XYZ file of C-alpha atoms in Angstrom:
723
model
C -62.722 85.162 115.371
C -62.035 83.643 111.960
C -62.915 80.056 111.132
C -59.229 79.161 111.066
C -58.779 80.501 114.587
C -61.871 78.597 115.771
C -60.545 75.355 114.280
C -57.183 76.056 115.883
C -58.871 76.721 119.240
C -60.797 73.430 119.076
C -57.547 71.636 118.264
C -55.765 73.303 121.177
C -58.557 72.364 123.567
C -58.825 68.749 122.466
C -55.046 68.334 122.532
C -54.736 69.981 125.942
C -53.770 67.685 128.777
C -55.001 68.340 132.314
C -52.526 69.977 134.632
C -50.793 67.226 136.575
C -52.720 66.195 139.660
C -50.861 66.728 142.914
C -50.169 63.898 145.299
C -53.070 64.332 147.719
C -52.309 65.169 151.318
C -54.346 63.901 154.222
C -57.229 66.203 155.029
C -56.046 66.537 158.611
C -52.695 67.863 157.348
C -54.358 70.386 155.023
C -57.260 71.570 157.110
C -57.188 75.293 157.964
C -53.399 75.544 157.618
C -53.868 79.029 156.157
C -56.299 80.226 158.860
C -55.492 81.988 162.129
C -57.713 79.619 164.077
C -58.566 79.569 167.767
C -55.997 76.813 168.283
C -53.299 78.996 166.694
C -54.416 81.910 168.874
C -54.228 79.715 171.956
C -50.662 78.776 171.085
C -49.540 82.363 170.525
C -51.559 84.541 172.928
C -51.420 85.001 176.697
C -54.061 82.878 178.397
C -56.274 85.750 179.539
C -56.263 87.427 176.127
C -57.026 84.145 174.385
C -59.989 83.579 176.723
C -61.275 87.078 175.979
C -61.106 86.581 172.208
C -62.670 83.130 172.454
C -65.526 84.479 174.553
C -66.278 87.184 172.001
C -66.269 84.675 169.140
C -68.321 81.961 170.823
C -70.770 83.941 172.938
C -71.077 87.194 171.035
C -69.718 89.147 173.968
C -68.332 92.668 173.624
C -64.871 92.885 172.063
C -62.203 94.171 174.457
C -60.315 96.653 172.281
C -57.402 96.747 174.728
C -56.300 93.283 173.597
C -56.103 94.240 169.905
C -52.378 95.100 170.038
C -51.395 91.702 171.394
C -53.646 89.877 168.906
C -52.257 91.953 166.027
C -48.668 91.096 166.962
C -49.427 87.384 167.113
C -51.391 87.522 163.856
C -48.544 89.374 162.126
C -45.894 86.894 163.318
C -48.018 83.966 162.138
C -48.663 85.554 158.718
C -45.027 86.546 158.177
C -43.965 82.998 159.011
C -46.297 81.932 156.178
C -44.525 84.355 153.812
C -46.858 87.356 154.003
C -45.504 90.833 153.241
C -48.900 92.558 153.063
C -52.194 92.577 154.906
C -55.637 93.368 153.519
C -58.887 94.426 155.126
C -61.465 92.355 153.209
C -65.010 93.694 152.993
C -68.200 93.096 151.044
C -69.778 96.165 149.424
C -73.283 96.177 147.974
C -72.085 94.813 144.628
C -72.163 91.070 145.504
C -68.374 91.188 145.058
C -65.432 91.056 147.452
C -63.274 94.167 148.003
C -59.770 94.420 149.465
C -57.445 97.199 150.576
C -53.816 96.028 150.742
C -51.082 97.563 152.901
C -47.527 96.530 153.629
C -46.156 95.473 157.022
C -43.831 98.446 156.889
C -43.064 101.410 159.089
C -40.375 103.865 157.912
C -38.135 105.157 160.699
C -36.543 108.604 161.029
C -33.109 107.245 160.114
C -34.415 105.812 156.837
C -34.615 102.217 158.042
C -37.852 100.257 158.125
C -39.553 97.989 160.627
C -42.145 95.301 160.119
C -45.165 96.648 161.957
C -48.839 95.780 162.454
C -50.528 97.490 165.379
C -53.795 96.885 167.158
C -55.144 100.160 165.809
C -54.438 99.037 162.236
C -56.017 95.634 162.886
C -59.208 97.125 164.296
C -59.758 99.921 161.774
C -58.961 100.690 158.147
C -60.064 103.480 155.831
C -61.007 102.733 152.223
C -62.962 105.215 150.095
C -66.565 105.462 151.272
C -68.002 107.145 148.184
C -66.577 105.248 145.212
C -68.484 102.080 146.056
C -72.237 102.024 145.389
C -73.890 103.538 148.446
C -77.362 104.538 147.313
C -77.016 108.174 148.304
C -75.577 107.572 151.775
C -72.376 109.329 150.682
C -71.902 112.149 148.200
C -68.901 112.072 145.880
C -67.110 114.671 147.980
C -67.890 112.781 151.228
C -65.302 110.091 150.840
C -64.492 108.808 154.297
C -65.416 105.209 155.101
C -64.137 102.702 157.631
C -63.479 99.008 157.812
C -63.709 97.443 161.268
C -62.334 94.058 162.317
C -64.890 91.251 162.571
C -63.318 89.019 165.195
C -66.011 86.326 164.679
C -64.700 85.517 161.178
C -61.108 84.229 161.271
C -58.217 85.925 159.520
C -56.404 83.897 156.874
C -53.550 84.120 154.394
C -54.254 84.111 150.663
C -51.483 82.755 148.462
C -51.184 83.785 144.814
C -48.408 83.590 142.247
C -47.310 87.027 143.441
C -46.983 86.175 147.115
C -48.912 85.809 150.358
C -51.299 88.324 151.942
C -52.851 88.318 155.409
C -56.605 88.831 154.926
C -58.757 90.242 157.738
C -62.577 90.033 157.352
C -64.147 93.387 158.216
C -67.360 95.348 158.102
C -67.540 98.480 155.953
C -69.333 101.549 157.279
C -69.584 105.238 156.420
C -68.138 108.121 158.409
C -71.700 108.777 159.587
C -72.124 105.184 160.791
C -74.373 103.627 158.132
C -73.659 100.153 156.783
C -72.130 100.255 153.302
C -71.720 96.500 153.147
C -73.432 93.137 153.411
C -71.684 91.876 156.558
C -72.911 94.518 159.018
C -76.630 93.783 158.484
C -75.929 90.046 158.701
C -74.221 90.423 162.074
C -77.086 92.619 163.287
C -79.703 90.119 162.090
C -77.964 87.257 163.891
C -77.880 89.304 167.096
C -81.570 90.206 166.795
C -82.562 86.615 166.055
C -80.512 85.362 169.011
C -82.332 87.753 171.355
C -85.782 86.705 170.114
C -84.975 82.984 170.077
C -83.466 83.094 173.576
C -86.580 84.790 174.906
C -88.823 82.088 173.424
C -86.609 79.226 174.622
C -86.742 80.594 178.167
C -90.528 80.786 177.942
C -90.425 77.086 177.064
C -88.656 76.402 180.343
C -85.005 76.254 179.324
C -82.853 77.799 182.024
C -79.547 77.337 180.218
C -79.586 78.819 176.718
C -76.397 79.230 174.703
C -76.288 81.939 172.012
C -78.522 81.065 169.075
C -77.031 81.474 165.624
C -78.219 80.859 162.100
C -76.302 78.438 159.921
C -75.823 78.259 156.192
C -74.714 75.790 153.575
C -74.740 77.228 150.047
C -74.679 74.914 147.028
C -72.686 76.680 144.291
C -73.489 75.914 140.647
C -71.192 77.126 137.864
C -70.148 76.578 134.245
C -66.657 75.952 132.891
C -65.774 77.084 129.367
C -62.356 76.702 127.799
C -60.563 80.035 127.806
C -59.854 79.824 124.055
C -63.582 80.040 123.393
C -64.558 82.393 126.220
C -61.937 84.980 125.274
C -63.348 85.078 121.744
C -66.843 85.973 123.002
C -67.145 89.685 123.890
C -70.533 89.010 125.453
C -69.154 86.352 127.765
C -66.238 88.515 128.862
C -68.260 91.678 129.518
C -71.604 90.313 130.743
C -70.877 86.763 131.892
C -73.396 85.290 129.453
C -73.929 84.721 125.734
C -76.115 87.428 124.230
C -76.213 85.469 120.963
C -75.926 81.762 120.303
C -77.935 79.069 118.565
C -78.615 76.011 120.702
C -76.642 72.921 119.790
C -78.539 69.947 118.396
C -77.858 68.210 121.676
C -78.372 69.965 124.965
C -79.450 68.335 128.215
C -82.374 66.328 126.859
C -80.690 62.956 127.429
C -79.907 63.725 131.089
C -76.514 62.170 130.452
C -74.429 64.909 132.033
C -76.172 65.044 135.406
C -74.078 63.126 137.961
C -72.079 61.629 135.082
C -68.390 60.858 135.182
C -66.494 64.101 135.770
C -64.093 64.841 132.879
C -60.445 64.342 133.862
C -59.475 67.950 133.246
C -62.418 69.216 135.261
C -61.721 66.808 138.090
C -58.125 68.024 138.387
C -59.487 71.582 138.521
C -61.973 70.569 141.235
C -59.277 68.893 143.311
C -57.133 72.024 143.052
C -60.055 74.205 144.185
C -60.869 71.901 147.072
C -57.287 71.753 148.314
C -57.208 75.536 148.494
C -60.601 75.544 150.207
C -59.446 73.031 152.808
C -56.352 75.100 153.536
C -58.705 78.044 154.163
C -60.984 76.015 156.417
C -63.891 75.935 153.947
C -65.681 72.587 154.346
C -66.197 71.561 150.716
C -68.091 68.281 150.774
C -69.778 67.442 147.471
C -68.908 67.897 143.794
C -70.693 66.594 140.724
C -71.801 67.261 137.172
C -74.976 69.340 137.060
C -77.887 69.018 134.620
C -76.603 71.192 131.770
C -73.526 70.262 129.720
C -70.499 72.118 131.012
C -72.220 72.793 134.362
C -70.998 71.628 137.786
C -71.794 71.995 141.471
C -69.811 72.372 144.683
C -71.526 72.086 148.057
C -70.112 72.625 151.577
C -71.037 71.516 155.073
C -73.031 73.907 157.251
C -71.274 76.703 159.113
C -72.283 79.688 161.217
C -74.007 82.095 158.831
C -71.473 84.931 159.033
C -68.481 82.649 158.449
C -70.386 80.734 155.758
C -71.112 83.992 153.950
C -67.427 84.983 154.003
C -66.459 81.494 152.868
C -68.992 81.636 150.051
C -67.393 84.822 148.743
C -63.998 83.122 148.972
C -65.370 80.092 147.119
C -66.465 82.219 144.168
C -63.036 83.884 144.099
C -61.237 80.538 144.223
C -63.398 79.070 141.448
C -62.611 81.976 139.141
C -58.880 82.292 139.799
C -58.232 78.535 139.829
C -60.132 78.153 136.548
C -57.609 80.482 134.891
C -54.728 78.225 135.946
C -56.444 75.297 134.239
C -57.273 77.124 131.021
C -60.950 77.599 131.868
C -63.207 80.556 132.459
C -65.625 79.952 135.338
C -69.058 81.461 134.671
C -71.190 82.293 137.697
C -73.903 84.083 135.711
C -77.348 82.662 136.407
C -78.037 81.992 132.709
C -74.895 81.993 130.574
C -76.442 79.805 127.856
C -79.975 79.956 126.476
C -81.931 76.737 126.040
C -80.305 74.835 128.909
C -80.489 75.131 132.677
C -78.876 78.074 134.389
C -77.100 78.150 137.728
C -78.451 78.874 141.181
C -77.140 78.809 144.715
C -79.459 76.905 147.030
C -79.046 78.379 150.509
C -79.673 75.779 153.216
C -80.565 77.661 156.393
C -81.251 76.629 159.950
C -80.968 77.993 163.504
C -79.610 76.420 166.660
C -77.226 76.587 169.602
C -74.974 74.464 171.786
C -77.575 73.739 174.479
C -80.794 73.032 172.565
C -79.229 71.904 169.280
C -80.828 72.420 165.891
C -84.099 74.219 166.586
C -85.520 73.122 163.222
C -84.973 69.420 163.838
C -88.413 67.755 164.120
C -87.134 64.593 165.798
C -88.950 61.275 165.508
C -92.282 62.645 166.749
C -92.682 66.155 165.344
C -96.334 66.362 166.426
C -95.170 66.257 170.050
C -92.074 68.452 169.601
C -93.519 71.806 170.632
C -90.177 73.591 170.414
C -89.760 72.546 166.782
C -93.377 73.349 165.921
C -93.029 76.873 167.291
C -89.836 77.603 165.371
C -91.172 76.001 162.195
C -94.450 77.878 162.644
C -92.464 81.087 163.019
C -90.828 80.421 159.649
C -94.193 79.726 158.007
C -95.608 82.977 159.385
C -92.540 84.951 158.321
C -92.499 83.603 154.765
C -96.220 84.271 154.316
C -96.090 87.737 155.817
C -92.873 88.779 154.072
C -92.737 86.593 150.966
C -92.280 89.615 148.685
C -89.181 90.558 150.707
C -87.666 87.131 150.064
C -88.348 87.621 146.359
C -86.756 91.080 146.463
C -83.488 89.898 148.031
C -82.862 87.493 145.124
C -83.835 90.040 142.453
C -81.139 90.772 139.868
C -81.106 91.209 136.108
C -79.312 87.885 135.733
C -81.551 85.922 138.124
C -84.613 87.047 136.170
C -83.513 84.597 133.468
C -84.025 81.663 135.886
C -86.897 82.431 138.235
C -90.164 81.068 136.927
C -88.500 78.770 134.399
C -88.599 74.981 134.671
C -85.058 74.942 136.028
C -85.659 77.130 139.067
C -88.507 77.850 141.467
C -91.301 80.223 140.538
C -91.144 83.854 141.577
C -94.118 83.118 143.843
C -92.706 82.427 147.303
C -94.312 79.408 148.986
C -93.248 76.893 151.649
C -92.935 73.150 151.089
C -93.127 71.090 154.280
C -93.367 67.516 153.035
C -96.234 65.130 153.655
C -95.325 64.360 157.284
C -95.210 67.977 158.434
C -98.149 69.022 156.266
C -100.184 66.411 158.124
C -99.001 67.710 161.503
C -99.721 71.366 160.706
C -103.096 70.390 159.255
C -103.889 68.795 162.608
C -102.789 72.005 164.329
C -105.163 74.057 162.183
C -107.982 71.725 163.288
C -107.076 72.268 166.925
C -105.356 69.025 167.927
C -102.074 67.250 167.193
C -102.308 63.507 167.664
C -99.757 61.801 165.433
C -97.183 62.092 162.693
C -96.279 59.691 159.915
C -93.332 57.415 160.569
C -90.370 57.363 158.245
C -90.573 53.654 157.492
C -87.962 51.528 155.778
C -87.046 50.909 152.163
C -87.272 47.271 151.056
C -85.392 46.824 147.785
C -86.334 43.204 147.133
C -82.746 41.985 146.869
C -81.187 40.156 149.817
C -77.705 41.493 149.125
C -78.909 45.099 149.257
C -79.383 46.829 152.606
C -82.693 47.680 154.185
C -82.549 51.348 155.177
C -84.725 54.006 156.735
C -86.369 56.403 154.318
C -87.243 60.013 155.023
C -90.775 60.707 156.229
C -91.364 63.173 153.374
C -90.321 63.596 149.771
C -88.406 66.570 148.340
C -89.871 69.175 145.990
C -87.470 70.850 143.561
C -90.156 73.271 142.328
C -90.563 74.944 145.712
C -88.628 78.162 146.363
C -88.571 77.583 150.122
C -88.550 73.918 151.060
C -88.121 72.053 154.346
C -85.538 69.314 153.804
C -85.356 67.333 157.033
C -83.832 69.719 159.566
C -83.466 72.997 157.660
C -85.078 75.137 155.010
C -83.621 75.385 151.533
C -84.048 78.765 149.836
C -83.779 77.645 146.217
C -84.293 80.983 144.471
C -80.873 82.538 145.227
C -78.759 83.291 142.161
C -75.391 81.715 141.414
C -73.541 85.037 141.373
C -75.179 86.490 144.483
C -73.827 87.017 147.957
C -75.752 84.841 150.400
C -75.765 87.653 152.967
C -78.904 89.345 151.637
C -81.039 86.190 151.785
C -79.626 85.322 155.233
C -80.398 88.815 156.538
C -83.970 88.546 155.268
C -84.527 85.072 156.723
C -83.028 85.991 160.107
C -85.082 89.182 160.215
C -88.462 87.656 159.400
C -87.760 84.837 161.853
C -86.931 87.406 164.548
C -90.239 89.158 163.889
C -92.203 85.916 164.112
C -90.431 84.619 167.228
C -91.145 87.941 168.944
C -94.808 87.768 167.900
C -95.093 84.191 169.175
C -93.435 85.048 172.489
C -95.782 88.019 172.927
C -98.833 85.816 172.283
C -97.612 83.069 174.603
C -97.010 85.531 177.430
C -100.440 87.064 176.897
C -102.221 83.689 176.973
C -100.350 82.569 180.084
C -101.127 85.909 181.747
C -104.793 85.034 181.166
C -104.279 81.798 183.109
C -103.557 79.287 180.342
C -100.870 76.668 180.925
C -97.893 76.539 178.563
C -99.180 73.626 176.446
C -102.586 75.242 175.939
C -100.950 78.564 175.076
C -98.657 76.901 172.533
C -101.539 75.067 170.840
C -103.580 78.263 170.695
C -100.743 80.287 169.182
C -99.839 77.606 166.650
C -103.477 77.412 165.539
C -103.487 81.188 165.042
C -100.364 80.880 162.910
C -101.968 78.277 160.655
C -105.338 80.031 160.507
C -103.681 83.210 159.220
C -100.700 81.877 157.272
C -101.377 78.358 155.940
C -101.984 79.810 152.464
C -98.230 79.904 151.929
C -97.863 76.113 152.407
C -97.918 74.249 149.093
C -96.680 70.763 148.270
C -97.558 70.462 144.594
C -95.943 71.377 141.292
C -94.729 74.963 141.524
C -94.208 75.105 137.754
C -97.852 74.478 136.879
C -100.108 77.208 135.538
C -102.841 75.996 137.905
C -100.622 76.807 140.890
C -99.736 80.236 139.553
C -103.417 81.033 139.152
C -104.409 79.534 142.502
C -101.560 81.215 144.377
C -102.511 84.693 143.234
C -106.278 84.523 142.852
C -107.221 82.201 145.698
C -104.398 82.416 148.222
C -103.431 86.058 147.823
C -99.742 85.382 147.194
C -97.746 87.711 144.975
C -96.071 86.855 141.683
C -93.276 89.394 141.185
C -92.006 88.256 137.807
C -89.107 90.659 137.291
C -86.574 92.566 139.331
C -88.368 95.747 138.314
C -91.478 94.382 140.047
C -89.649 92.998 143.088
C -87.149 95.647 144.187
C -89.722 98.327 145.105
C -90.748 95.998 147.958
C -87.676 97.336 149.773
C -89.358 100.764 149.873
C -92.642 99.501 151.327
C -93.601 100.981 154.696
C -94.078 97.589 156.376
C -90.600 96.464 155.265
C -88.988 99.660 156.525
C -90.822 99.276 159.825
C -89.748 95.633 160.112
C -86.028 96.302 159.647
C -86.016 99.335 161.926
C -87.990 97.563 164.643
C -85.611 94.592 164.831
C -82.539 96.836 164.542
C -81.074 95.393 161.340
C -81.323 98.293 158.880
C -82.415 101.884 159.337
C -84.829 103.422 156.855
C -81.999 105.263 155.085
C -79.845 102.114 154.932
C -82.737 100.169 153.417
C -83.443 102.979 150.953
C -79.792 102.946 149.933
C -79.997 99.261 149.125
C -82.991 99.792 146.900
C -81.144 102.563 145.058
C -77.987 100.464 144.611
C -79.769 97.321 143.437
C -82.077 99.271 141.106
C -79.090 101.045 139.570
C -77.239 97.742 139.125
C -80.280 96.267 137.378
C -80.515 99.199 134.964
C -76.767 99.234 134.301
C -76.671 95.479 133.653
C -79.362 95.715 130.990
C -77.839 98.888 129.551
C -74.439 97.196 129.102
C -76.013 94.099 127.541
C -78.163 96.084 125.128
C -75.259 98.283 124.021
C -73.048 95.240 123.538
C -75.746 93.481 121.491
C -75.918 96.473 119.178
C -72.127 96.589 118.828
C -71.755 92.833 118.220
C -74.580 92.809 115.694
C -73.081 95.730 113.770
C -69.389 94.858 113.903
C -69.288 91.074 114.168
C -72.459 89.364 112.964
C -73.476 91.739 110.140
C -70.073 91.770 108.353
C -69.793 87.978 108.544
C -73.320 87.463 107.260
C -72.785 89.922 104.416
C -69.592 88.123 103.352
C -71.464 84.829 103.341
C -74.386 86.306 101.399
C -71.981 87.732 98.852
C -70.361 84.312 98.491
C -73.746 82.662 98.006
C -74.885 85.253 95.489
C -71.675 84.983 93.515
C -71.925 81.188 93.431
C -75.558 81.299 92.271
C -74.721 83.874 89.579
C -71.696 81.940 88.321
C -73.670 78.702 88.216
C -76.456 80.372 86.260
C -73.948 81.722 83.723
C -73.053 78.138 82.797
C -76.662 76.998 82.709
C -77.053 75.620 86.243
C -79.961 76.857 88.327
C -79.210 76.790 92.063
C -81.795 77.402 94.736
C -81.958 80.999 95.938
C -83.837 80.064 99.092
C -80.852 80.146 101.461
C -79.509 83.414 100.029
C -82.941 85.009 100.244
C -83.396 83.834 103.813
C -79.977 85.163 104.825
C -80.746 88.500 103.166
C -84.122 88.679 104.890
C -82.613 87.908 108.303
C -79.828 90.459 107.792
C -82.388 93.124 106.969
C -84.600 92.199 109.930
C -81.668 92.111 112.328
C -80.331 95.481 111.290
C -83.808 96.992 111.540
C -84.106 95.639 115.106
C -80.597 96.846 115.913
C -81.567 100.333 114.827
C -84.708 100.254 116.962
C -82.860 98.913 119.999
C -80.133 101.512 119.550
C -82.782 104.216 119.429
C -84.583 102.835 122.470
C -81.338 103.084 124.431
C -81.163 106.816 123.831
C -81.737 109.456 126.467
C -85.065 109.426 128.279
C -86.515 111.509 131.057
C -87.870 109.084 133.636
C -89.904 110.380 136.526
C -88.452 107.766 138.896
C -85.969 104.953 139.068
C -88.931 102.563 139.268
C -90.169 103.831 135.889
C -86.673 103.375 134.445
C -86.549 99.770 135.695
C -89.947 98.993 134.186
C -88.779 100.461 130.866
C -85.781 98.131 130.949
C -87.969 95.136 131.832
C -90.889 95.764 129.479
C -89.262 97.568 126.544
C -85.511 96.934 126.331
C -85.399 93.287 127.410
C -88.126 92.153 124.951
C -86.347 94.008 122.128
C -83.114 92.224 123.045
C -84.898 88.867 123.017
C -86.354 89.584 119.573
C -82.987 90.627 118.178
C -81.380 87.500 119.550
C -84.050 85.252 118.046
C -83.262 86.450 114.515
C -79.491 86.456 115.053
C -79.609 82.870 116.303
C -81.732 81.914 113.280
C -79.095 83.542 111.069
C -76.371 81.462 112.736
C -78.291 78.377 111.577
C -78.107 79.569 107.960
C -74.541 80.882 107.692
C -71.777 78.451 106.779
C -69.673 77.449 109.771
C -66.468 78.789 108.248
C -68.023 82.254 108.004
C -69.555 82.429 111.481
C -67.293 84.583 113.689
C -68.237 83.428 117.202
C -67.488 80.166 119.030
C -70.677 78.108 118.974
C -72.650 76.447 121.760
C -71.506 73.077 120.445
C -67.876 74.101 120.883
C -68.207 75.893 124.211
C -70.375 73.295 125.949
C -68.994 70.040 124.631
C -65.315 70.603 123.808
C -63.383 70.195 127.048
């Protein structure tokens, strides 16, 4: 990109007016208009069929396949009335992305005419390619058959684009041999397993009426917006989602003036457009605001059932990206698109509950006396301590490695923050008696015109990767670009294991003659005696904690994806997933293979692109500038003026250093014979990534020396501050 084009791009951005804001409609008029909801089913289906579908959705009962034809006909009529000509089975392969297979509502007749057709068989089952998606060895290239199967618990919807309307049907994706090739199937299995374990424990506590227990999720989505004029002139941003080169601007986030600041007009119009589309799709967007870094924003929804929330989260990422294009932006979901400022995460707020007992992680006003809450919270503590490395593994990606452990995201050491009130209660449990819990109190502000209000009984801790926040746990280590399914599967699975363990212990104690209260106190004390090491309320960024966590508490610090992913191959993790019925050993092995390959490929693409950009973009520009400097110095000397050679010498030195590092990186990317995929990952983490960092350091220093009108790439100052 020449300087003239960069100046022109800045002018075009600053002169750009926001797209006109639409006249807002009432939320009630917008809500779920593009979703085939239960109320729409009730209006279009026979009463008995509607009751059957509703029962399956709300109670997890077995789907009656015989009703599929009637449901398909009603769904088709509704979609066609909305303008749909096509339908798509939507599924979620192991790439963190969303996949779709589109078909037309068309059936060609023998006389050459056509009918609009959508049968129950087509609704229930589709057949995309089962080998072209990453499958970790579950399918060979020549074994191509895979199936999508209708997930009735996640509602169908219509997706409107400039090219028309498509009926979208959420599905699972499985191989011809029955293994899960997707992220939805394990999530559904984990919810079913957790429901079984939770129901068993609730009945032991004396509940005779127990509705199905489900996990819930609310995922806070952080993202960056960059004007398309700049983003399209950055090969690194287009191909990798982040800047591989770029000198920090003089101003970054040090003034804290962007966080919760006034949202720029153009961005606010974009946000309103996104939210309108979300509301039409029944996605409960609640909160929007500026995030810490310049150019960074956040969107947060209300809680939903985990499976639906996961589907909605995938839709949210799609809507952010496609709506950004309409507004002249590129939406970046990479965890660290810009060096030197905060990256983006996706805090996953997770809880469990049902219609009869409510939120099972709600402590109430007297948590010390709320045995139901203490057992479920204790189960989480045990699960996180016992399987902390698993939680680290399910958020392990090449891009998330840029965040974890930095002062913008939790450490890679998985610990649990409870807050002062609950820490006090569980400390009492470990000593054998629960007697009290701190009261919330009120906030007196010292001004009569300001309200007196209740304050929470405990503070929040942004440095904790797994924090209790009132009536749920917040898993803060999830990456911005990740599917939330993996973390949800892990949390549901470890909770299932712990609830089963607790129920076993309670039954054993009561079989010995103990009453329920005594048995509960005994089991809770065992939990804290064995697992309290994972509870930490201090500064997770501090070196003291990192040392204490590993050396004194026995926690694990898995710093990179190369360190974390092999956890998925551990015998205890395989045994856990098989025992609870969420993933077989071969399905778990396939996930390790897929995620390891994605890690290697991500670094391979970045390293190759760095070499190409350095050779074909940065080097020629720097050489032209050095030639200009040298010529100016020579010409000045010829007329008796001595100019400093310092800048020219520094540029020459940096050019030489950069090209030497480019050559070494290029050579390091050559063919190698690795004995295992684990060895290949470690090579990427310990050899390639450090070489990339070193190359970038010198290239960014060079950017600080080269005249602005010679530098070929849009700068951080332009991308982050010109909106």
